[in-house]
JSON list of C-alpha atoms in Angstrom, two decimals:
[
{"chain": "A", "resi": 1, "resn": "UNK", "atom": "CA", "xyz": [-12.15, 3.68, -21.32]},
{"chain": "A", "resi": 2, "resn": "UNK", "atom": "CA", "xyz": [-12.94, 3.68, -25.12]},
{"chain": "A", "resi": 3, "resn": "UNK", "atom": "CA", "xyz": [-9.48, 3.68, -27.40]},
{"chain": "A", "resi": 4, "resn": "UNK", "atom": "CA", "xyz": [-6.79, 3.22, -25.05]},
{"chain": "A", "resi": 5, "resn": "UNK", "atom": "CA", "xyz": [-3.88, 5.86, -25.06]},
{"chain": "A", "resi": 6, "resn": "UNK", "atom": "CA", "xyz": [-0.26, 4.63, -25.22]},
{"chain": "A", "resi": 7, "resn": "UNK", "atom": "CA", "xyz": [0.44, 5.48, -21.36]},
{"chain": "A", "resi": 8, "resn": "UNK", "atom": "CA", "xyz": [-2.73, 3.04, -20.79]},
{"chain": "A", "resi": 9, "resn": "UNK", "atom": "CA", "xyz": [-1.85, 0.64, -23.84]},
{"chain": "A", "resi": 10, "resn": "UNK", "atom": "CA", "xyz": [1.84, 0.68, -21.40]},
{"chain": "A", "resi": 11, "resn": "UNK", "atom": "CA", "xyz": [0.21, 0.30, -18.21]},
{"chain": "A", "resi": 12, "resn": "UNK", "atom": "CA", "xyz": [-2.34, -2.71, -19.13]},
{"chain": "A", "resi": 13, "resn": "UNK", "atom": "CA", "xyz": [0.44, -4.52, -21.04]},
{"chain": "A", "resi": 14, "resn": "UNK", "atom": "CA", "xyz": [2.79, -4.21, -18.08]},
{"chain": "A", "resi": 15, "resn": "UNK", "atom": "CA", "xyz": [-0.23, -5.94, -15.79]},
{"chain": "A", "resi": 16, "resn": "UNK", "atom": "CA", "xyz": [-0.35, -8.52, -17.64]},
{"chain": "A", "resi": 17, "resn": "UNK", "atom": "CA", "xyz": [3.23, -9.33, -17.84]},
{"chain": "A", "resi": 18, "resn": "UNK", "atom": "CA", "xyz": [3.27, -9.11, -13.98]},
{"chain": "A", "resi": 19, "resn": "UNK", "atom": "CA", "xyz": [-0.01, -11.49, -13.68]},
{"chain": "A", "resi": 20, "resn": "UNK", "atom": "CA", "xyz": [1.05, -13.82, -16.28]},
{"chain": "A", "resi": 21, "resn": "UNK", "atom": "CA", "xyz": [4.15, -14.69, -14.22]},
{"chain": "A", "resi": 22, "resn": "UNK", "atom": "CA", "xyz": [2.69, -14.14, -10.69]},
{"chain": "A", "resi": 23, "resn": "UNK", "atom": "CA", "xyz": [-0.92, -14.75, -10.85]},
{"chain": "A", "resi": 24, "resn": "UNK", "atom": "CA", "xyz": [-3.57, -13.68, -8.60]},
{"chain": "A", "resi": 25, "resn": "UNK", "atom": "CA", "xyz": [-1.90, -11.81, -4.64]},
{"chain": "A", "resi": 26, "resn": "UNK", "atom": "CA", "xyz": [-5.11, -12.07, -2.67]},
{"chain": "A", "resi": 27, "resn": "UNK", "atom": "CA", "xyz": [-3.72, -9.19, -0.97]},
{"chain": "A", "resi": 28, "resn": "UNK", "atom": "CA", "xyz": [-3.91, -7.29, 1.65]},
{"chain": "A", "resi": 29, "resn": "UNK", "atom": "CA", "xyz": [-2.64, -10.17, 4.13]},
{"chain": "A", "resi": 30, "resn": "UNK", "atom": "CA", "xyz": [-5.30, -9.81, 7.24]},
{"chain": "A", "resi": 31, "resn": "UNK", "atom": "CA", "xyz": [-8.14, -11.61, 8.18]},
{"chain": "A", "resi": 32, "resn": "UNK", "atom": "CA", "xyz": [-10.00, -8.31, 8.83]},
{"chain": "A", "resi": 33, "resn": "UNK", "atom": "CA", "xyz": [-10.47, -4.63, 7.93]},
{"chain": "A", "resi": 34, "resn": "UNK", "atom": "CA", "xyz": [-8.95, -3.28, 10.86]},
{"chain": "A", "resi": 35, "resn": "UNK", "atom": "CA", "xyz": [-6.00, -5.62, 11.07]},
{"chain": "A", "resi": 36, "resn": "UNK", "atom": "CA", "xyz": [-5.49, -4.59, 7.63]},
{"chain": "A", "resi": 37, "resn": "UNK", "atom": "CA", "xyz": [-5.78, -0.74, 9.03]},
{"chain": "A", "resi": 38, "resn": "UNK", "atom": "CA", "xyz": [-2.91, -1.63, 11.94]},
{"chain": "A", "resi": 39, "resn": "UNK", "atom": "CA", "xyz": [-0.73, -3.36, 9.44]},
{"chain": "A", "resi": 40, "resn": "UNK", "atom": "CA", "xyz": [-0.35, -0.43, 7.06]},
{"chain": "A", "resi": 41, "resn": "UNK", "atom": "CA", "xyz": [1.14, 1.57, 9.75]},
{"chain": "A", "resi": 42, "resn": "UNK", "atom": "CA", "xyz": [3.06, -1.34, 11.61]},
{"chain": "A", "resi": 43, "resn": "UNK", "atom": "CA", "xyz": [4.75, -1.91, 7.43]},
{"chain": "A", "resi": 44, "resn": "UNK", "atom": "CA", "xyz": [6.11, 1.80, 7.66]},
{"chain": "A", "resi": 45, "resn": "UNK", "atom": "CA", "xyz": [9.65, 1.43, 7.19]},
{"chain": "A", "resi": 46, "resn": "UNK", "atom": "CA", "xyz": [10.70, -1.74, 7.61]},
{"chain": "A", "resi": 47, "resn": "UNK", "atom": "CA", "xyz": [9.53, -5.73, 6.07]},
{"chain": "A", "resi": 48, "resn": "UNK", "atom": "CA", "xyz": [6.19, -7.39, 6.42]},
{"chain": "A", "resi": 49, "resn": "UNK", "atom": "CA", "xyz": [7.93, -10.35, 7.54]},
{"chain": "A", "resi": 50, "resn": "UNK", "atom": "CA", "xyz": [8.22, -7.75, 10.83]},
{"chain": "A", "resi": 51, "resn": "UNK", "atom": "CA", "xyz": [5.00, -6.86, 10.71]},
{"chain": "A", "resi": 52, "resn": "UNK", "atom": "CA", "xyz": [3.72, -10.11, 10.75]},
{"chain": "A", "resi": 53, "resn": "UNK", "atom": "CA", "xyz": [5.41, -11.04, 13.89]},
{"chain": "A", "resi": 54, "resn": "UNK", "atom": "CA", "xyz": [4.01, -7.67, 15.70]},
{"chain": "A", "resi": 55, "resn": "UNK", "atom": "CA", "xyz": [0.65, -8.97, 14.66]},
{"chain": "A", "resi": 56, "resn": "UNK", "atom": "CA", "xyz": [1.08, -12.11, 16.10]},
{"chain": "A", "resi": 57, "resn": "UNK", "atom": "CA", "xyz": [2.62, -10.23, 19.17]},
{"chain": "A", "resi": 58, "resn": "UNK", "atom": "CA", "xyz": [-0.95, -8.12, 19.16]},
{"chain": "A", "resi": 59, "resn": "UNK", "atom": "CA", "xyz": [-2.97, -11.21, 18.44]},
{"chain": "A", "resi": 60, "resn": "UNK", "atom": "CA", "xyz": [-1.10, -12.86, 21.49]},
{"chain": "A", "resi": 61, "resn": "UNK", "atom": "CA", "xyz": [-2.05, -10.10, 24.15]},
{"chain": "A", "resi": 62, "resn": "UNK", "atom": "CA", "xyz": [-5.71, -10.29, 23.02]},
{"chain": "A", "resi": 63, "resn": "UNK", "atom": "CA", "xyz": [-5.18, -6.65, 21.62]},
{"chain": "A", "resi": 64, "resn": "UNK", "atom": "CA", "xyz": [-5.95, -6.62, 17.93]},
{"chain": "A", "resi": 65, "resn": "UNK", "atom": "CA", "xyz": [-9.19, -4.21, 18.77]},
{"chain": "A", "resi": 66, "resn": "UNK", "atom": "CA", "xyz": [-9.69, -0.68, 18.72]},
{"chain": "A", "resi": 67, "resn": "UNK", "atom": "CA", "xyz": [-11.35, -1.07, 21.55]},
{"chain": "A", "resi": 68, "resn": "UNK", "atom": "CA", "xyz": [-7.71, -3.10, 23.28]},
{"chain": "A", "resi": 69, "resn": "UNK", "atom": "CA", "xyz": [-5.99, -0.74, 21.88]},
{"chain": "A", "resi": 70, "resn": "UNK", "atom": "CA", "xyz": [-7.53, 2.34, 23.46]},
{"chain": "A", "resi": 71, "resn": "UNK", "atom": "CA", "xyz": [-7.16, 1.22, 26.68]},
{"chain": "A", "resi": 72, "resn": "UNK", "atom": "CA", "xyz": [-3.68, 0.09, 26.38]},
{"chain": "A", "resi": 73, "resn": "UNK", "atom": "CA", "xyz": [-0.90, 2.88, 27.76]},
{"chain": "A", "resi": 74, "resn": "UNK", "atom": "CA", "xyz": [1.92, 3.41, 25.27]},
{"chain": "A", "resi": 75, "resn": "UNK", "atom": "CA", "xyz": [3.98, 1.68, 27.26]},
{"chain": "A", "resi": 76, "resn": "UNK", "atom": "CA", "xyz": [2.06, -1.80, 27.10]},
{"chain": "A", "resi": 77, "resn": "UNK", "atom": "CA", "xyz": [1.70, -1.48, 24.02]},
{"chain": "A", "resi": 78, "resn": "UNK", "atom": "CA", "xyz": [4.72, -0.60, 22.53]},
{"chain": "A", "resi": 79, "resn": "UNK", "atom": "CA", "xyz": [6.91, -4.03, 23.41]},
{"chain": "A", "resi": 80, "resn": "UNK", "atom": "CA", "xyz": [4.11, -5.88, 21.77]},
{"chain": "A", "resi": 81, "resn": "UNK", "atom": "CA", "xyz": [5.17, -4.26, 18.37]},
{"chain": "A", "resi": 82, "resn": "UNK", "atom": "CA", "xyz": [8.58, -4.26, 19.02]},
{"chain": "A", "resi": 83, "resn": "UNK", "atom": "CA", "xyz": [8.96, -6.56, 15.98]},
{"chain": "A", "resi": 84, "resn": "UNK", "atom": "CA", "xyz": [7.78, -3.34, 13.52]},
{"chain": "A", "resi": 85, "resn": "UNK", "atom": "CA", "xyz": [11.03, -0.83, 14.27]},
{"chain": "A", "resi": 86, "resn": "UNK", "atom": "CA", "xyz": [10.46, 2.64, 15.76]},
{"chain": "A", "resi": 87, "resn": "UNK", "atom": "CA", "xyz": [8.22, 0.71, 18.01]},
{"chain": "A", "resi": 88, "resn": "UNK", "atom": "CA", "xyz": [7.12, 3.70, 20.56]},
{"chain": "A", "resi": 89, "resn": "UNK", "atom": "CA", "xyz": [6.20, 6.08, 17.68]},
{"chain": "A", "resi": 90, "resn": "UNK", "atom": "CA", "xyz": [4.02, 3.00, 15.96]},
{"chain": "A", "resi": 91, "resn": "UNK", "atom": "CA", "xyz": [2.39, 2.50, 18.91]},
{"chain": "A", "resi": 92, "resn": "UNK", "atom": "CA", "xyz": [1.31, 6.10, 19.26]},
{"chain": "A", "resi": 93, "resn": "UNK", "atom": "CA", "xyz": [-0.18, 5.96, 15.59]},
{"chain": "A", "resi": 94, "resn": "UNK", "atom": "CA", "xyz": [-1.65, 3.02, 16.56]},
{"chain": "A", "resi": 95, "resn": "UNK", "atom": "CA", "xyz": [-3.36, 4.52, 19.37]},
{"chain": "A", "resi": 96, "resn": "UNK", "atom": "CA", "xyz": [-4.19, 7.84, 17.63]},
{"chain": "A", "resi": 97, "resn": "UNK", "atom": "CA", "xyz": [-5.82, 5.73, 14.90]},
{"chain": "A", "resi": 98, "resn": "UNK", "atom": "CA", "xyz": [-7.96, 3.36, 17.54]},
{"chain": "A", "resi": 99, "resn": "UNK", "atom": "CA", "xyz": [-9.22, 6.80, 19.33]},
{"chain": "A", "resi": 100, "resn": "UNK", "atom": "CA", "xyz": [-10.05, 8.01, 15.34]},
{"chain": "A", "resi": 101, "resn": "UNK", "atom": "CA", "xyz": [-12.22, 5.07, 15.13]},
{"chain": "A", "resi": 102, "resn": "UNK", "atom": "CA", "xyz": [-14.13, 5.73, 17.89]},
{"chain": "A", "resi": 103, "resn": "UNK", "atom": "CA", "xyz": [-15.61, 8.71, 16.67]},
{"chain": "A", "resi": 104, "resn": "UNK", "atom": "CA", "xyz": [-17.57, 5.79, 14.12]},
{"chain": "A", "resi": 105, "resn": "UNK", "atom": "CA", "xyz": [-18.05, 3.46, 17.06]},
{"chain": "A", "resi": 106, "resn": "UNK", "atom": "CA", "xyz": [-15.66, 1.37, 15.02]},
{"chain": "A", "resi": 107, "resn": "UNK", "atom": "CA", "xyz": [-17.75, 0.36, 12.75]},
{"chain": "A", "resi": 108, "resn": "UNK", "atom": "CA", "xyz": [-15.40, -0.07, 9.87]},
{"chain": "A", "resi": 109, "resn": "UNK", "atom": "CA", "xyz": [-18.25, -1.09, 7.25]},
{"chain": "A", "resi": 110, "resn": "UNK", "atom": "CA", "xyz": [-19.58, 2.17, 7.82]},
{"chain": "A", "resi": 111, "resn": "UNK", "atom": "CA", "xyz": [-16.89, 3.88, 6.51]},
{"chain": "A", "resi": 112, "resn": "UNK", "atom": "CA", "xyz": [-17.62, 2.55, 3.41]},
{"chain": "A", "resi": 113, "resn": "UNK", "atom": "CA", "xyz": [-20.91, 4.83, 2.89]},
{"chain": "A", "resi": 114, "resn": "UNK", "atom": "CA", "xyz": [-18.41, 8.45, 3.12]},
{"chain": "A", "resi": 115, "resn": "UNK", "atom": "CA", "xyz": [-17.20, 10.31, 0.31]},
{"chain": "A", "resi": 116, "resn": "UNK", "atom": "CA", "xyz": [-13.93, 8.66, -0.62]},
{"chain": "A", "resi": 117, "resn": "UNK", "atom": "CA", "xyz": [-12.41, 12.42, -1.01]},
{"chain": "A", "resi": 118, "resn": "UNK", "atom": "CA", "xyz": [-13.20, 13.66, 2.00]},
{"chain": "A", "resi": 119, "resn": "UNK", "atom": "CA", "xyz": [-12.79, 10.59, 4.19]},
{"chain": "A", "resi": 120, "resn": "UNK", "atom": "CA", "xyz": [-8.95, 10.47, 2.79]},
{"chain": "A", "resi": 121, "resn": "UNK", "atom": "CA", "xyz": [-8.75, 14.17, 3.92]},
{"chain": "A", "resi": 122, "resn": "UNK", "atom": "CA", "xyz": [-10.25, 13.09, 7.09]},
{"chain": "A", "resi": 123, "resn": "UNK", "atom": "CA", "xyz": [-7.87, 10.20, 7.58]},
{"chain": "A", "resi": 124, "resn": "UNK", "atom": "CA", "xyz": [-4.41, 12.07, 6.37]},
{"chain": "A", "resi": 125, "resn": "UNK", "atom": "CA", "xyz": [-5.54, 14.37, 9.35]},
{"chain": "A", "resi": 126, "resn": "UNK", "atom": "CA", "xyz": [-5.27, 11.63, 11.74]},
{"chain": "A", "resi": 127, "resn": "UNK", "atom": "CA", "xyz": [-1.75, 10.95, 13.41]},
{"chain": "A", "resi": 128, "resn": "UNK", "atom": "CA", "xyz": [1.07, 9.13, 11.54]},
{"chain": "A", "resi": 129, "resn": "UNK", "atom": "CA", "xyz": [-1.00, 8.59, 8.45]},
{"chain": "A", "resi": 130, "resn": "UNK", "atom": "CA", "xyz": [0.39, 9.93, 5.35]},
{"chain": "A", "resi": 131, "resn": "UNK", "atom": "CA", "xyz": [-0.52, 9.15, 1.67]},
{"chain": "A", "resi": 132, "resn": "UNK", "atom": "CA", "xyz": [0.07, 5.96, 1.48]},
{"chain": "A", "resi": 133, "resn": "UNK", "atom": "CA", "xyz": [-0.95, 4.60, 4.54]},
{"chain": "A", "resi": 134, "resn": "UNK", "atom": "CA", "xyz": [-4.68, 6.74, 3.58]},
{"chain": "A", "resi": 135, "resn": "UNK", "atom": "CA", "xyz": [-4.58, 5.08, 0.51]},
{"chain": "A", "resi": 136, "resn": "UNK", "atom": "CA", "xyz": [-3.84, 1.69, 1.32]},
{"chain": "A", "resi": 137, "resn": "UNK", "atom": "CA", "xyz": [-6.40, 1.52, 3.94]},
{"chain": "A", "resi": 138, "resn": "UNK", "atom": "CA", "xyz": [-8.96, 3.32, 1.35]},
{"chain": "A", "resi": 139, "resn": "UNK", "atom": "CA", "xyz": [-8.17, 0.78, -1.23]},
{"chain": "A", "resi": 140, "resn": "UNK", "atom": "CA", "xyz": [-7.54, -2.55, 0.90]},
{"chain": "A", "resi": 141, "resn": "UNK", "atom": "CA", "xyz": [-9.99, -2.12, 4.02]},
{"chain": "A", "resi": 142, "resn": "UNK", "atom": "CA", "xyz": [-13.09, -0.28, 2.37]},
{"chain": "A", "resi": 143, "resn": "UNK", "atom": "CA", "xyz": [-12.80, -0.97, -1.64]},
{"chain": "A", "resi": 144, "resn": "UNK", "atom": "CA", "xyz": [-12.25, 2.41, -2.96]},
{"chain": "A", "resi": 145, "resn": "UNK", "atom": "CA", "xyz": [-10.41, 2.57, -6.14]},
{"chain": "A", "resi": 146, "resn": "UNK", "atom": "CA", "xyz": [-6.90, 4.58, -5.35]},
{"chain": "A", "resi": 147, "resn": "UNK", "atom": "CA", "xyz": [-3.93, 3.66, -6.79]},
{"chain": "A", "resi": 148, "resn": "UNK", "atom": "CA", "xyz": [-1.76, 3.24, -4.34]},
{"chain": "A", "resi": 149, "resn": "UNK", "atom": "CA", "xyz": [1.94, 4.99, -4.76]},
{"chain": "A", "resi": 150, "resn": "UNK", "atom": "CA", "xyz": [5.17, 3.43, -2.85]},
{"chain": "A", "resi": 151, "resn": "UNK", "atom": "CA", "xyz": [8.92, 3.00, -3.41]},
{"chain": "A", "resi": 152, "resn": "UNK", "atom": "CA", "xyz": [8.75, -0.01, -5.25]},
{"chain": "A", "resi": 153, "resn": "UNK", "atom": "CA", "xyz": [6.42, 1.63, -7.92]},
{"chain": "A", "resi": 154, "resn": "UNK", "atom": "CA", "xyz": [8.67, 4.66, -8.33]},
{"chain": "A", "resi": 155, "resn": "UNK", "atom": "CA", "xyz": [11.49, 2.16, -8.65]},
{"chain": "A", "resi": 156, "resn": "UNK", "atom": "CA", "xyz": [9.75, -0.31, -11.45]},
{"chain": "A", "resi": 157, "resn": "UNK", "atom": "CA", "xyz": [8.17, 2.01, -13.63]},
{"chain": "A", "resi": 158, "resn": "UNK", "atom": "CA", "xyz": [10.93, 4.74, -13.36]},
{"chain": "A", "resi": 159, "resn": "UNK", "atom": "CA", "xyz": [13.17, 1.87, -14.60]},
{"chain": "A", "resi": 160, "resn": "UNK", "atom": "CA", "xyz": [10.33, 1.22, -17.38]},
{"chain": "A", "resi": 161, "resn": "UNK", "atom": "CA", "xyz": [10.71, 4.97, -18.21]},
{"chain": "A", "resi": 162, "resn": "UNK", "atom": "CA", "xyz": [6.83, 5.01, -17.51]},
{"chain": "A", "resi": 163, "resn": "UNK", "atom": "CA", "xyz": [6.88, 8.71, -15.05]},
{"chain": "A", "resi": 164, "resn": "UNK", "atom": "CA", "xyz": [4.59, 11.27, -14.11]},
{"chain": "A", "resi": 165, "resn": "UNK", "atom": "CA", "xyz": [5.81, 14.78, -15.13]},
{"chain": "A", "resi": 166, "resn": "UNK", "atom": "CA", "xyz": [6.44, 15.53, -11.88]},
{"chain": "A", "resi": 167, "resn": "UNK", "atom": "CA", "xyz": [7.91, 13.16, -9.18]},
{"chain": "A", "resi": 168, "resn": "UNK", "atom": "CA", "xyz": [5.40, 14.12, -6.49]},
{"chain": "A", "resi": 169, "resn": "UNK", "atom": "CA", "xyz": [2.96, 11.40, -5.07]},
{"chain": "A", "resi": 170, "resn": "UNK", "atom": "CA", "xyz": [-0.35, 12.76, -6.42]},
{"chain": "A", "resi": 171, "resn": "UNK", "atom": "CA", "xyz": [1.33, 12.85, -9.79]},
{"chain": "A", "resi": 172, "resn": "UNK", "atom": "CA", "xyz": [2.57, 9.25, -10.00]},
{"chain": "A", "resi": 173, "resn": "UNK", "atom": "CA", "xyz": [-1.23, 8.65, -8.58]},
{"chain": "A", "resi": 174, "resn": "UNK", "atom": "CA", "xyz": [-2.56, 10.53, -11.44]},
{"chain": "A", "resi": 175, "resn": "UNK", "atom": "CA", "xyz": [-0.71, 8.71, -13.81]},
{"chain": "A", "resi": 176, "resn": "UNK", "atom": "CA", "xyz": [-2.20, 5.59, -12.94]},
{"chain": "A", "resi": 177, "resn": "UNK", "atom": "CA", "xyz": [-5.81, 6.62, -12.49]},
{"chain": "A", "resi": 178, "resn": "UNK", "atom": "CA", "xyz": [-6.01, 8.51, -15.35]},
{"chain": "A", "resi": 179, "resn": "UNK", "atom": "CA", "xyz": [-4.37, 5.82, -17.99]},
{"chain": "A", "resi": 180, "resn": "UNK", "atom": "CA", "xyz": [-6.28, 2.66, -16.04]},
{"chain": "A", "resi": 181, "resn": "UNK", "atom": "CA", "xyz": [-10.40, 1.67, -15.44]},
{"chain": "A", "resi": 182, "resn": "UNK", "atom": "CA", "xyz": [-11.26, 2.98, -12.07]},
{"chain": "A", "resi": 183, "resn": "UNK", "atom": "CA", "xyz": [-12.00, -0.18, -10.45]},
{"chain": "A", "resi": 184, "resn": "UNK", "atom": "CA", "xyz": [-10.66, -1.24, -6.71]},
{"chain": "A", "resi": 185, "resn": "UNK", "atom": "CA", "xyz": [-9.80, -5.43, -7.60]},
{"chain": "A", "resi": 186, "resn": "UNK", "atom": "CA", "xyz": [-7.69, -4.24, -10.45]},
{"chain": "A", "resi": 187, "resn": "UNK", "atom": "CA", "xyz": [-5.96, -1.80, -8.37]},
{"chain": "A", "resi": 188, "resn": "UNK", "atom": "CA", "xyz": [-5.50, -3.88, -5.59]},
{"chain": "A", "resi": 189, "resn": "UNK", "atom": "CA", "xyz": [-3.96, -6.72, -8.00]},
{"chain": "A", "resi": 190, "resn": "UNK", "atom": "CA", "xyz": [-1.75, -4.29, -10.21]},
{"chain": "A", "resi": 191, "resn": "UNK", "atom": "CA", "xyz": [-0.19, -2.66, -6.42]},
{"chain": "A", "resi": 192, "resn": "UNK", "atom": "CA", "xyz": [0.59, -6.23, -4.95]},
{"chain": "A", "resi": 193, "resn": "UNK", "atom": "CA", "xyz": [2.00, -7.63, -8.46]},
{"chain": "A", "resi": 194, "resn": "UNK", "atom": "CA", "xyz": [4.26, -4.33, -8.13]},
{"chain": "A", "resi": 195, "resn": "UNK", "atom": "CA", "xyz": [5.25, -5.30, -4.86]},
{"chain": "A", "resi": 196, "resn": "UNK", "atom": "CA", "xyz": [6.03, -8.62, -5.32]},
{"chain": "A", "resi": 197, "resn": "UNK", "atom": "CA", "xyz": [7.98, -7.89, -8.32]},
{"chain": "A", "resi": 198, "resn": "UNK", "atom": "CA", "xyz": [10.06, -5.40, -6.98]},
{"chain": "A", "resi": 199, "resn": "UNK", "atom": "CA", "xyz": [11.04, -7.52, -4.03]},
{"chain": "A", "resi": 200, "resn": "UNK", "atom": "CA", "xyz": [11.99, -10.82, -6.04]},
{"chain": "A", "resi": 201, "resn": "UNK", "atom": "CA", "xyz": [13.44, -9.18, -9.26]},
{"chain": "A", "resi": 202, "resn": "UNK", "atom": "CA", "xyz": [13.54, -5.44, -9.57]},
{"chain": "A", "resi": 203, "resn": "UNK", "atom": "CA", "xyz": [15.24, -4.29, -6.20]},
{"chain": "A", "resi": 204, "resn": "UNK", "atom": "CA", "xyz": [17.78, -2.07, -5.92]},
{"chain": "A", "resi": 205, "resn": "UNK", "atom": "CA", "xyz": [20.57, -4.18, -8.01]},
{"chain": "A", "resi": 206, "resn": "UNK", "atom": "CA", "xyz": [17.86, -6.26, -10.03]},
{"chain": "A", "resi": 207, "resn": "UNK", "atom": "CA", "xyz": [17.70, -9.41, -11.29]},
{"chain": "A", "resi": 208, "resn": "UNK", "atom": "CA", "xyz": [17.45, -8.35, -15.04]},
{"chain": "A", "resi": 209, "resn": "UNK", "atom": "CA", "xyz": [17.93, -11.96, -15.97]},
{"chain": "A", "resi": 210, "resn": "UNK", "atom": "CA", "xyz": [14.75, -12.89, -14.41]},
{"chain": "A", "resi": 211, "resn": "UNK", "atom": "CA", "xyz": [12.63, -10.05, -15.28]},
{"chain": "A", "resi": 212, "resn": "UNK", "atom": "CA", "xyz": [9.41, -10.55, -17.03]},
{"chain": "A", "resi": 213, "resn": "UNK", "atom": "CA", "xyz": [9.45, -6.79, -18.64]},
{"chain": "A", "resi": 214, "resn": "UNK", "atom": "CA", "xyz": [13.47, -6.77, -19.54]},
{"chain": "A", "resi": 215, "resn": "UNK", "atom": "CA", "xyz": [12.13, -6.18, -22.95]},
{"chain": "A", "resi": 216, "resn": "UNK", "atom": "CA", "xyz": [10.71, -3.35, -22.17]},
{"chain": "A", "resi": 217, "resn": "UNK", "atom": "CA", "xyz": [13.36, -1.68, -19.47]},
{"chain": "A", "resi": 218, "resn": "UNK", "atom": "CA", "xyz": [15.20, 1.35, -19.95]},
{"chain": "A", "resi": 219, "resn": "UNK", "atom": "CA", "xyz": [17.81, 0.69, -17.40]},
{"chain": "A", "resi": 220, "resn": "UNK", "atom": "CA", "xyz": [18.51, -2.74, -18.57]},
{"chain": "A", "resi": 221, "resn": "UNK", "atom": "CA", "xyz": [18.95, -1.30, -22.38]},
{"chain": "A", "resi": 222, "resn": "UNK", "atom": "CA", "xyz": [21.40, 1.55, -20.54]},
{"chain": "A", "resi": 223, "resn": "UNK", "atom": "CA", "xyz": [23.24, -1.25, -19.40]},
{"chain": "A", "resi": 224, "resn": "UNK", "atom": "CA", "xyz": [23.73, -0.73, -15.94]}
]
């Protein structure tokens, strides 16, 4: 990126921090691309710990396919995810994203070959998949370097006073992608780091005292 910028200089020093105290995430959590795929709409709205258990739940009925879940009615399938929350409208992204695949013969590693830009427009087209969901499967399942943008990030790096001049989610994307190298692993580590963070330390009434970036926090040096 040649000299870095202070937003970047920010940004890369704030990795650290997070990696230094965390180390490596091996994230996303599945054992394969589309299992990663189900699991970023099955985490909409509620824990992975629930998600988890609705994966086991789909493991369990034989029905962690595209194929499985094609066939299944929304009524089979729905119990199985129970686990998740809002159970009858996951399964009908669930099945909306299964009939999506076919259209590739659900051959994930295909995927890989499309232009990134238009396969997100492609994918934010499909039912119950929104920004994040697109991105997380862009950046998790195939390898394409997007940042991806969720509550926790908002939460961290508004309390870093680290924003985006505009709290919109292509604008917190942009500040990331513009201020770090474009490269997926980093993403993918800097995203998890964020999560993990935010969950152990910085959640809604934060551990300050345990915070690896309490130097660097607005919020803690409002006192609140």
């Amino acid at each position: 990126m040649g000299n870095p910028t202070p937003a970047s200089a920010g940004l890369i020093a704030i990795y650290e921090r997070l990696f230094g105290k965390y180390g490596p995430q091996d994230w996303w959590p599945a054992d394969t691309a589309f299992e990663m795929m189900i699991g970023a709409i099955l985490t909409q709205s509620t824990a992975w710990s629930n998600v988890e258990k609705a994966i086991t739940g789909l493991k369990s009925a034989g029905a962690l396919s595209a194929a499985q879940i094609r066939r299944m009615r929304p009524e089979e399938l729905a119990p199985v995810i129970r686990s998740s929350g809002y159970y009858n409208a996951k399964a009908s992204k669930l099945k909306a994203l299964a009939d999506w695949l076919a259209g590739y013969d659900d051959d994930i590693e295909s995927l890989k070959d499309r232009d990134p830009a238009e396969f997100r427009r492609e994918l934010l087209a499909v039912h119950g998949v929104g920004p994040e969901t697109a991105d997380s499967i862009l950046l998790y399942a195939l390898d394409v370097p997007v940042f991806v943008i969720d509550a926790y990030t908002r939460r961290l790096f508004s309390r870093l006073g680290i924003v985006p001049p505009r709290d919109t989610y292509d604008e917190w994307q942009r500040l990331f992608e513009t201020n770090l190298e474009q490269q997926a692993g980093l993403f993918n580590e800097y995203h998890a780091l964020i999560v993990r963070h935010a969950k152990e330390v910085c959640r809604s009434r934060p551990d300050c005292a345990e915070c690896c970036l309490a130097g660097e926090c607005r919020y803690l040096k409002r006192g609140y």
